[in-house]
Coordinates of C-alpha atoms and ligand atoms in Angstrom, one line a residue:
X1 CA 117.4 65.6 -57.4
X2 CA 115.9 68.6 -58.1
X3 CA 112.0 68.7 -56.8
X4 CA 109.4 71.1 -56.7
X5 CA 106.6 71.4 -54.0
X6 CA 103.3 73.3 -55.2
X7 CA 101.7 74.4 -51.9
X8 CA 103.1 75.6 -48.6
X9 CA 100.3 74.7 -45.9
X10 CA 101.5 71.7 -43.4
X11 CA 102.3 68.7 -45.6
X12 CA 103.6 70.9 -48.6
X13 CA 106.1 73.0 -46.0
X14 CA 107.4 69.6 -44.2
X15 CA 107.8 67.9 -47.3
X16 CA 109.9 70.5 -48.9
X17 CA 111.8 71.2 -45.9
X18 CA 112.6 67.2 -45.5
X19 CA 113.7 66.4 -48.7
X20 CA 115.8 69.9 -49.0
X21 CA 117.2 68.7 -45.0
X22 CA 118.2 65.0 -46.5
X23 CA 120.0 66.8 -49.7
X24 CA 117.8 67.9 -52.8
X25 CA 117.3 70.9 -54.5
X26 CA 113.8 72.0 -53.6
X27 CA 111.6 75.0 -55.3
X28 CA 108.3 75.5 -53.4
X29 CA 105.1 77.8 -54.6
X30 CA 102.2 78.5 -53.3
X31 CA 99.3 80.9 -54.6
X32 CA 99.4 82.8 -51.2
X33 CA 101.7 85.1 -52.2
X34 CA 102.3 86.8 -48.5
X35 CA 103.0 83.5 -47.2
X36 CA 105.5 83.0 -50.3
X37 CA 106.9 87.0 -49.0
X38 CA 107.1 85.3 -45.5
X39 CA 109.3 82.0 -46.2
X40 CA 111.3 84.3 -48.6
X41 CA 112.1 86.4 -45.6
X42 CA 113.1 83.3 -43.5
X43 CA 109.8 83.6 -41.6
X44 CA 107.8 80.1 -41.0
X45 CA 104.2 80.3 -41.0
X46 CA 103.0 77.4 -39.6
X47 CA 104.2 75.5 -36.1
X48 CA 105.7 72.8 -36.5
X49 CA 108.3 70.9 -34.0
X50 CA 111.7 71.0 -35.7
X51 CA 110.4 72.7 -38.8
X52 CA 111.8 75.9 -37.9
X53 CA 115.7 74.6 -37.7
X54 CA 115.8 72.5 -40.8
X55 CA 114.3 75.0 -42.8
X56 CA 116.8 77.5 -42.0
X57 CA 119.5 75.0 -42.3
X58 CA 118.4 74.2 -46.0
X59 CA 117.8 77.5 -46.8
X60 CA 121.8 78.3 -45.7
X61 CA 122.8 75.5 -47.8
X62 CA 121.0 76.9 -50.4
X63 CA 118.9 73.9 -51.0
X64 CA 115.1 75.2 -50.5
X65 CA 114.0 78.5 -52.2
X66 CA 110.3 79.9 -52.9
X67 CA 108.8 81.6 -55.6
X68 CA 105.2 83.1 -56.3
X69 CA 105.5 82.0 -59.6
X70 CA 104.1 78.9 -60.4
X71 CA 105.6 78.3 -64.0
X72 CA 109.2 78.9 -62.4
X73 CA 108.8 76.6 -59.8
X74 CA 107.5 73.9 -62.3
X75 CA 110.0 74.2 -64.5
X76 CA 112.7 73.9 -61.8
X77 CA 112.2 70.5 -60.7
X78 CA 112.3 67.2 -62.5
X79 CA 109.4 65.7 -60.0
X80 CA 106.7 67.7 -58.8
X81 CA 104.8 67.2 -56.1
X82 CA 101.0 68.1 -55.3
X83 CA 100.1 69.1 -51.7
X84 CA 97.6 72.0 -52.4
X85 CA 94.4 71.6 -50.4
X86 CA 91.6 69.4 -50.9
X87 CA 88.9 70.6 -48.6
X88 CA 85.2 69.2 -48.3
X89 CA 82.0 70.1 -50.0
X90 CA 78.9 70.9 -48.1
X91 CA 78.0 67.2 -49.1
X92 CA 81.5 65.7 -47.6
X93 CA 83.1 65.3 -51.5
X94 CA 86.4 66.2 -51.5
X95 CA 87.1 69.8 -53.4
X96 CA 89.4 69.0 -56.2
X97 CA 88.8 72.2 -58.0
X98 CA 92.9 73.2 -57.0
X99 CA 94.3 69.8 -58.0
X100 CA 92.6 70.3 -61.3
X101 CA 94.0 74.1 -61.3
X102 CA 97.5 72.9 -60.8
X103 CA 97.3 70.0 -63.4
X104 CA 96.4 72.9 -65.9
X105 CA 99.8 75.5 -64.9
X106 CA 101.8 71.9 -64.9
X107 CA 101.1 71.0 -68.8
X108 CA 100.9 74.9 -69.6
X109 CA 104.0 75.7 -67.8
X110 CA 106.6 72.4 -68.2
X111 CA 109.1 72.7 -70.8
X112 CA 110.1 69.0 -70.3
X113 CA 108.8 65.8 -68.8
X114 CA 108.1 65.7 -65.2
X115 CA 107.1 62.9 -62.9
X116 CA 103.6 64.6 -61.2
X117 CA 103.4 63.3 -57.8
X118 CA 100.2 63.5 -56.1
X119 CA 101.1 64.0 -52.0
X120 CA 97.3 65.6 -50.9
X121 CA 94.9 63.2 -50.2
X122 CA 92.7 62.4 -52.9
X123 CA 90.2 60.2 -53.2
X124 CA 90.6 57.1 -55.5
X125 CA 90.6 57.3 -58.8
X126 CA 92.1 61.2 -58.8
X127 CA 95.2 60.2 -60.5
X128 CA 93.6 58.8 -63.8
X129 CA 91.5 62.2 -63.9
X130 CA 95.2 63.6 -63.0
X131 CA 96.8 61.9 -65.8
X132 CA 93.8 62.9 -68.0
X133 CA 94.0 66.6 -66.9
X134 CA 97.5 66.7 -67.6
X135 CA 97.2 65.6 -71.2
X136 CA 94.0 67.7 -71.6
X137 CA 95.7 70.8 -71.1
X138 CA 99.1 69.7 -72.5
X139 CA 99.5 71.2 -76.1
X140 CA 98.2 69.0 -78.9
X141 CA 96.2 66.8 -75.9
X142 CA 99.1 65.0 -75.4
X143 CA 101.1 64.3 -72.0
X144 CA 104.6 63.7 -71.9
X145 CA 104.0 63.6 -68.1
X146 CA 104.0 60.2 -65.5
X147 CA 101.9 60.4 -62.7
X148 CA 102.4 58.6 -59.3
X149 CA 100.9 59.0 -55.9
X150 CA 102.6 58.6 -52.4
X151 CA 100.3 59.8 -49.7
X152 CA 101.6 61.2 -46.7
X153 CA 101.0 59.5 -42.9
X154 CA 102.6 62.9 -40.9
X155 CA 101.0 63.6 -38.2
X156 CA 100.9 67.4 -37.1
X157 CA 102.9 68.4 -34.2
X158 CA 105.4 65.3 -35.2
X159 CA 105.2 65.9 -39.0
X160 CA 109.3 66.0 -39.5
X161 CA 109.9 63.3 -36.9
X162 CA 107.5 61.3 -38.6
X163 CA 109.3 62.1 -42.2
X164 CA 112.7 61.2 -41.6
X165 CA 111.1 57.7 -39.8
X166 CA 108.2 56.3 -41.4
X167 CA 106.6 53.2 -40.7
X168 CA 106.1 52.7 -44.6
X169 CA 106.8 54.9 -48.1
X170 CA 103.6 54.1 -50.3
X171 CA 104.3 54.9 -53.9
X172 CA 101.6 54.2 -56.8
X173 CA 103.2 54.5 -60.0
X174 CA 101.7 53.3 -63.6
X175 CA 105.5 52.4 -64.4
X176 CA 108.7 51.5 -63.5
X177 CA 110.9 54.2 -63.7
X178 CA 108.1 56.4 -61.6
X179 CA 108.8 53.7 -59.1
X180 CA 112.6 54.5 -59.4
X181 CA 112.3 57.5 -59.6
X182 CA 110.5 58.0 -56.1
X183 CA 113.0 55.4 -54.2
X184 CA 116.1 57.9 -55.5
X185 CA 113.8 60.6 -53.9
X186 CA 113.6 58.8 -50.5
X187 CA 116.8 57.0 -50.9
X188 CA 118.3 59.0 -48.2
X189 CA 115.3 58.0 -45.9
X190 CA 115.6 54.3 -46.9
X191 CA 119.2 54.2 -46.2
X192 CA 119.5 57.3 -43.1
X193 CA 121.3 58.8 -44.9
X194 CA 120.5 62.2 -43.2
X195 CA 121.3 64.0 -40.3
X196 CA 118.3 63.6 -38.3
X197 CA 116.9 67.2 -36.5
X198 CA 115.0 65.3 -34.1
X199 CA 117.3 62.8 -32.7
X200 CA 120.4 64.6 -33.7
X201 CA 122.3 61.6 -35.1
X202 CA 121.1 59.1 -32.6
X203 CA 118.1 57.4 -34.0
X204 CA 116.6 54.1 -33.2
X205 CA 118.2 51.5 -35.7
X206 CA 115.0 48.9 -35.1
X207 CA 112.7 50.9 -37.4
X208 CA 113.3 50.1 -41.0
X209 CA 110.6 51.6 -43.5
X210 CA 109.2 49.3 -45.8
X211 CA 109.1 51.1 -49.4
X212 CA 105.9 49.9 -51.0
X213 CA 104.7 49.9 -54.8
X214 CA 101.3 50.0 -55.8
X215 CA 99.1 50.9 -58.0
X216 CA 97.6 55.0 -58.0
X217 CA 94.2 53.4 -56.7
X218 CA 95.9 51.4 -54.3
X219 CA 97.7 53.8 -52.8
X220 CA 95.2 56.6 -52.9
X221 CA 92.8 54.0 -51.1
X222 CA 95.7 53.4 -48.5
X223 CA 95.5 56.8 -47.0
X224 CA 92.1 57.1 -46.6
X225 CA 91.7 53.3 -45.1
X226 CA 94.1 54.3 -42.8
X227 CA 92.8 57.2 -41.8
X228 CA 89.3 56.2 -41.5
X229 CA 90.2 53.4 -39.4
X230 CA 92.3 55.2 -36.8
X231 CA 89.3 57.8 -36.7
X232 CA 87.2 54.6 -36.4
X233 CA 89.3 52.6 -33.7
X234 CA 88.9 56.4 -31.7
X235 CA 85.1 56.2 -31.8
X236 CA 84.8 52.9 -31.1
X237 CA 87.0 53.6 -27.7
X238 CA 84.6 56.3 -27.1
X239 CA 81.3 54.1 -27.4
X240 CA 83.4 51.8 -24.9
X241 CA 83.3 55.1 -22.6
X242 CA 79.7 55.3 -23.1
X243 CA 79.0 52.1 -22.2
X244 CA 81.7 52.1 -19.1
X245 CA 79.8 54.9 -17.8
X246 CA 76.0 53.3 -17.7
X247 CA 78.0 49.9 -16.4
X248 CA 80.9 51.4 -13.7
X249 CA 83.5 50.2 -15.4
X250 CA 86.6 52.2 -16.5
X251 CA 87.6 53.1 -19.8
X252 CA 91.3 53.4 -19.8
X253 CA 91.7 50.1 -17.8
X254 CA 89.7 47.9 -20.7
X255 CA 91.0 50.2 -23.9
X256 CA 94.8 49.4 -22.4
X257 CA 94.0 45.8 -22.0
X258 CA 93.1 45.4 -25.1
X259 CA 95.6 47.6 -26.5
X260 CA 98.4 45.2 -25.3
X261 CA 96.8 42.3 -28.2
X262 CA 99.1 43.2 -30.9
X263 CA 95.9 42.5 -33.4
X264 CA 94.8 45.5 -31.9
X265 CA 97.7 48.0 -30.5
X266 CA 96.9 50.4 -28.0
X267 CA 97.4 53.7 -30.1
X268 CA 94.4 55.8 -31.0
X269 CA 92.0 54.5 -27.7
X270 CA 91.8 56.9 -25.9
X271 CA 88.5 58.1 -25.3
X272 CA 87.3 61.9 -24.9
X273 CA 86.2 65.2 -27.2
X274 CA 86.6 62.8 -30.0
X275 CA 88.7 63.6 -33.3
X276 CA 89.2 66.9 -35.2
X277 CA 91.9 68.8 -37.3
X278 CA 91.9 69.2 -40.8
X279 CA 92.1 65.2 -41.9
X280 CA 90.1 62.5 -40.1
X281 CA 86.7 64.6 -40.1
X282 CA 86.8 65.4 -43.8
X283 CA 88.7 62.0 -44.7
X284 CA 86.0 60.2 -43.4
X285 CA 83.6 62.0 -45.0
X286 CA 85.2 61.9 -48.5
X287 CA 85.5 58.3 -47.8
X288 CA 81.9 58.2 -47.4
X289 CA 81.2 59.2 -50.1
X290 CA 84.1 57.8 -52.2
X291 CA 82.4 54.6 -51.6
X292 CA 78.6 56.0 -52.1
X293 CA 79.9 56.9 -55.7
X294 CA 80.8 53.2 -56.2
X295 CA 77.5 51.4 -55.1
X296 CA 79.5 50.5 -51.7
X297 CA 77.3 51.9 -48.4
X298 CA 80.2 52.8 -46.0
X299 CA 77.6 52.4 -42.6
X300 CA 80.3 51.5 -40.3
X301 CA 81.9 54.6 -41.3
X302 CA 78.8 56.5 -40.8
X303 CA 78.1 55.5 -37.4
X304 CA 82.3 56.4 -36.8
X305 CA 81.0 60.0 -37.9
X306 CA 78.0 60.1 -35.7
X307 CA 79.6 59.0 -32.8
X308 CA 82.2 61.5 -33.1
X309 CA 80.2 64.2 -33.3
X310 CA 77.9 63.3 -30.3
X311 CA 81.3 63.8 -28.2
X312 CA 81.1 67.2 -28.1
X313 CA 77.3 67.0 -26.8
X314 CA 77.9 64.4 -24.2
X315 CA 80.7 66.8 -22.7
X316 CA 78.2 70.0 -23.0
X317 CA 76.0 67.5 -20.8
X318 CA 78.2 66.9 -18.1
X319 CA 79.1 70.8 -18.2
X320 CA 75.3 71.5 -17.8
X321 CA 74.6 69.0 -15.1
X322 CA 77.8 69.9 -12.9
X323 CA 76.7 74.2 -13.4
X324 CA 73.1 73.5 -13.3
X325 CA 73.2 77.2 -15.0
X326 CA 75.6 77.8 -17.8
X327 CA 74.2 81.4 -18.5
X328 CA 76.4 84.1 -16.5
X329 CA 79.3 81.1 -15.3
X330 CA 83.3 81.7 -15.9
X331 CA 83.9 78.9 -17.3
X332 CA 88.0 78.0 -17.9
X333 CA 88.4 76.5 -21.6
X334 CA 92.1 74.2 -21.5
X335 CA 93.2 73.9 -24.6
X336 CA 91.9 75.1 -28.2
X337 CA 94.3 73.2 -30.5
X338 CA 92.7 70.1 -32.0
X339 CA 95.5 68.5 -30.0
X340 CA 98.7 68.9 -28.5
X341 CA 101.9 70.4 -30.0
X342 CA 99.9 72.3 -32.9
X343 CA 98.6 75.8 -33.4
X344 CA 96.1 74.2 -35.6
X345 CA 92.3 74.6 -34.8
X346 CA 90.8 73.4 -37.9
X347 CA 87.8 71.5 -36.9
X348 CA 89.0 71.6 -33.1
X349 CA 86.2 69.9 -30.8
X350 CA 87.4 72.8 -28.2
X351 CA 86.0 75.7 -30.9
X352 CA 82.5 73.9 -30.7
X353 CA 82.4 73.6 -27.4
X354 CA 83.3 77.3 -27.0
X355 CA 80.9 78.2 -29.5
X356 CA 78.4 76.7 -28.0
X357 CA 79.1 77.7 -24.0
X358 CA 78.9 81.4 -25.7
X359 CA 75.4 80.8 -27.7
X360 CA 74.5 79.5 -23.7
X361 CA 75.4 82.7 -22.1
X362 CA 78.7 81.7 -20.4
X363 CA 81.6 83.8 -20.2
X364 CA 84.5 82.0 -21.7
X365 CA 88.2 82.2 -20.5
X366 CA 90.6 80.3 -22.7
X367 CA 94.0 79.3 -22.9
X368 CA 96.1 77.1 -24.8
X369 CA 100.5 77.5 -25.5
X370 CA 99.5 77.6 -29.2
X371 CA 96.6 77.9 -30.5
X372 CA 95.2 81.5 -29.1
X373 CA 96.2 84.4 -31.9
X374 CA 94.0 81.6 -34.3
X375 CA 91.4 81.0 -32.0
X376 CA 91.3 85.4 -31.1
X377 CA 90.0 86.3 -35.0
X378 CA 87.4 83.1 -34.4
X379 CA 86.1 84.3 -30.8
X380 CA 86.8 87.8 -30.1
X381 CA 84.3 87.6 -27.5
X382 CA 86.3 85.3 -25.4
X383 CA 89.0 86.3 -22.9
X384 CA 92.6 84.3 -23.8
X385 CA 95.6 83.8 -21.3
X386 CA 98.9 82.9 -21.7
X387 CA 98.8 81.5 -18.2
X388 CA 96.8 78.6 -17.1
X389 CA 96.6 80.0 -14.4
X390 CA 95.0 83.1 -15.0
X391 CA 92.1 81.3 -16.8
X392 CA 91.3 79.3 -13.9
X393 CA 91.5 82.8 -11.6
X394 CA 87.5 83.4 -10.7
X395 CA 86.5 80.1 -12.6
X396 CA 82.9 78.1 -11.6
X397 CA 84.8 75.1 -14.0
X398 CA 87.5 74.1 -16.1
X399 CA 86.8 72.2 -19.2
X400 CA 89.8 70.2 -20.7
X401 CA 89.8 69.9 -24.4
X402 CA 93.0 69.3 -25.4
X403 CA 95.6 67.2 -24.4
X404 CA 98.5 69.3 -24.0
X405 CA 101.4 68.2 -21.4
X406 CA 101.4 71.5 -19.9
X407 CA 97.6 70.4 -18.3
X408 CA 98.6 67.0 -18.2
X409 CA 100.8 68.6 -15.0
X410 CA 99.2 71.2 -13.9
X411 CA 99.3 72.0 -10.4
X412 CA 95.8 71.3 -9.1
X413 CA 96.6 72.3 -6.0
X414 CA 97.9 75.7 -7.0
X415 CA 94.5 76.1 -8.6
X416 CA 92.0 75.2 -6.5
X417 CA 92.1 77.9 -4.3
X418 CA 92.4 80.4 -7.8
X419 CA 89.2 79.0 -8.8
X420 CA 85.5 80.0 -7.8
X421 CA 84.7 76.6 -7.7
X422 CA 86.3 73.1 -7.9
X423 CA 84.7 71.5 -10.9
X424 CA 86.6 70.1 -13.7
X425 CA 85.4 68.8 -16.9
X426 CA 88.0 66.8 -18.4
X427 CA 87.3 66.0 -22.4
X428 CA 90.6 64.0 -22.6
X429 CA 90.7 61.8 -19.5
X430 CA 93.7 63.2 -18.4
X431 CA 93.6 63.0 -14.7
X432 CA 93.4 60.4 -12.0
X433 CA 89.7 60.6 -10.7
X434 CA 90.9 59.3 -7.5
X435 CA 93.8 62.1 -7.2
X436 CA 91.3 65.0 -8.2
X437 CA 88.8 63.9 -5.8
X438 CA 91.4 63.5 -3.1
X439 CA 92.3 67.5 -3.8
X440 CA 88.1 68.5 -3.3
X441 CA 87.6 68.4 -6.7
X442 CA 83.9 67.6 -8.3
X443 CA 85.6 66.0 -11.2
X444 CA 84.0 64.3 -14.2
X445 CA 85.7 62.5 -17.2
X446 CA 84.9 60.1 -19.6
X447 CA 84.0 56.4 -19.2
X448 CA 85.3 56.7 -15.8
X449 CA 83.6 56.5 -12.7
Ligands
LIG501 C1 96.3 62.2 -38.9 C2 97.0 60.8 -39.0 O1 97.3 60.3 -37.7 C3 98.2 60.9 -39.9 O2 98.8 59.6 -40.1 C4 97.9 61.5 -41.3 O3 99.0 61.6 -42.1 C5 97.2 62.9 -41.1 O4 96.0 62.7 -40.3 C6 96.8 63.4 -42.4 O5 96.0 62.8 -43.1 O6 97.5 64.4 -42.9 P1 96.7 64.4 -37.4 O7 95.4 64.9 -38.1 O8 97.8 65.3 -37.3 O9 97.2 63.1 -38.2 O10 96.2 64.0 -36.0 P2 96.2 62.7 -35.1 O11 97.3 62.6 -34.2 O12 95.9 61.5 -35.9 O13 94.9 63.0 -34.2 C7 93.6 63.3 -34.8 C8 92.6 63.6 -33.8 O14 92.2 62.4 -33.0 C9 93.0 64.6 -32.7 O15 91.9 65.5 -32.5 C10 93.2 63.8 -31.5 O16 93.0 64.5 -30.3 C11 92.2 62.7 -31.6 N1 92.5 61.4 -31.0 C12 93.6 60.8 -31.3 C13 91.6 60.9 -30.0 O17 90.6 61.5 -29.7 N2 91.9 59.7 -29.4 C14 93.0 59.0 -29.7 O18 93.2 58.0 -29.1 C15 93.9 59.6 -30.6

């Protein structure tokens, strides 16, 4: 089919590059017109595991292209999808002011009918105004377009693993032939028909996605339900830290027993910094105050919020109580990234943290494999190192904020005697107390003893 993607950031790009990799003709815009000059020049902007090989695969097949111009992109494809930003508001409102943009080039810009597919998350209800935007700007107030939604569940850093092998395909449609319309789209998906970048033709059979048709409201709520509640099953793991610490019990051993129940799985426990990146802290919030808007008071939400954000000050406490003084202490920052296996620092816990060791005088070293030309224009004042190593060199602690493999195995050993002093902070639980304490560590996680 031939499809076009309006907006390049990290769902827009994998999307394209996906459904170009498993065989359609995709057109992508985007209004940043030096990121357009990039992918036109074969460059990819963002990191993204795998991203890099299938875009230059469908780009040699001659089945992904970019323009800066909106109207041509619109009019090459028969279904468009939306996956420009939505960002919050100061009040936590999602910012639909670029969705409401792009409804006006669609009707201004179409010479035919189009199937409008709505891939950012939006809160519910966005697709009616959608459908009414569409016909408001359409010539004569009239839309000859269908609008559907099919939120995206890729997580960054295994976006196009995630793509070619979904758990489910959600797709809200007013009608029918939307409906059939989307399944031809993902058919290949459905029926693996693609060669697969990540598992290069040997993927797990066992995993069949179930293709699900909604309503627009339905499906809009799904994404933010399911993001709110991983956020929410991550703070509750973390009030379980908090209470393993006043009782002396230890968090990972009670979040993995209770993991292995199958009612409630053992993903998204672990307990640390807390959540960031650019979807749970602002999907939570526009969740908030989706349901505020409807009469519903969303306080277990609230608390899910709060929680979260007290992570970063119960870490800055245990920093403070292991240096006594923060003012005038090297202090070794592991990991900037929100998480692992992304350059992205969008709402990162580590950026707070290092924001606020520099408001206390310390003098920050950081390193992440990523995340540090980002993190340089943010914190000029800090000093970055490829090398792990090198941050630790002269270091009175190291604070572990992300959980990158890389630290996972660091060489402790190797570092102690690199370091000033042997104090680790460790925001993601990623060490054996035991272990560190057995190598002269002072050593101090979360929910553990
Ligand atoms: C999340 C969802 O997992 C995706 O399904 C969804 O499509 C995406 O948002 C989106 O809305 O676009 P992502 O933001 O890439 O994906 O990151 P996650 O892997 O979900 O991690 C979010 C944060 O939670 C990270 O800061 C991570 O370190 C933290 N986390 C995760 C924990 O603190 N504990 C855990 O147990 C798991």
């Amino acid at each position: 089919m031939r499809l076009s993607v309006i907006g390049c950031g990290y769902v827009g790009l994998v999307t394209g590059a996906c459904l170009a990799a498993a065989g359609h003709e995709v057109t992508c815009t985007d209004i940043d017109t030096e990121r357009i000059r990039r992918l036109q020049a074969g460059e990819v902007p963002i990191y993204e595991e795998h991203l890099e090989e299938i875009l230059k695969s469908a780009r040699e097949a001659g089945r992904i292209s970019y323009t800066a111009d909106a109207g041509e992109a619109i009019r090459a494809g028969d279904a468009i999808f939306i996956c420009v930003g939505t960002p919050p508001k100061e009040s936590g409102e999602a910012d639909l002011s670029a969705i409401d943009q792009v409804a006006r080039q669609i009707a201004e810009q179409a010479r035919s009918p189009k199937l409008v597919i709505e891939k950012s998350t939006v809160p519910a209800r966005t697709g009616l105004e959608l459908q009414r935007a569409l016909a408001a700007y359409s010539s004569g107030g009239k839309s000859t377009f269908r609008v559907a939604s099919n939120p995206e569940f890729l997580r960054e850093g295994t976006a196009v693993g995630d793509f070619f092998h979904p758990d489910r395909i959600v797709v809200g449609v007013e009608d029918e032939s939307a409906a059939a319309d989307l399944r031809e789209i993902y058919r290949p998906i459905l029926e693996r028909k693609f060669h697969c970048p990540v598992h290069k033709g040997t993927c797990p059979t066992s995993h069949d996605a179930a293709f699900l048709v909604t309503t627009i409201n339905s499906a809009e709520l799904i994404k933010h339900a399911s993001n709110s509640f991983l956020a929410l099953k991550i703070s509750y793991a973390n009030v379980i830290a908090d209470l393993c610490e006043r009782i002396g019990a230890d968090v990972k051993e009670v979040t993995h027993a209770m993991g292995l129940d199958p009612r409630i799985g053992g993903q998204f426990l672990s307990a640390g910094l807390g959540f960031g990146g650019f979807c749970f802290p602002k999907d939570v919030q526009a969740f908030i105050h989706l349901a505020a808007s409807v009469g519903v008071d969303f306080d277990l939400l609230k608390a899910t919020e709060r929680v979260n954000k007290q992570r970063i000050d119960r870490f800055l406490e245990k920093v403070r109580k292991a240096l006594w003084v923060v003012r005038g202490k090297h202090v070794a920052v592991l990991g900037l990234a929100f998480k692992a296996n992304t350059d992205d620092i969008r709402f990162a816990p580590a950026l707070e943290v290092v924001k606020r060791l520099l408001e206390e005088g310390a003098i920050v070293h950081a390193t992440d494999p990523e995340a540090i030309s980002k993190a340089k224009t943010l914190f000029p004042r800090v000093t970055y190192h490829e090398d792990p190593y090198e941050a630790l060199r002269g270091a009175d602690a190291a604070l572990v904020c992300t959980e990158w493999e890389i630290f996972r195995n660091l060489d402790w050993k190797r570092a102690k005697p690199l370091m000033a002093r042997g104090l680790v902070v460790d925001g993601r639980n990623l060490y054996s107390p035991k272990h560190m304490r057995e190598l002269g560590f002072e050593y101090y996680s979360f929910g553990r003893a």
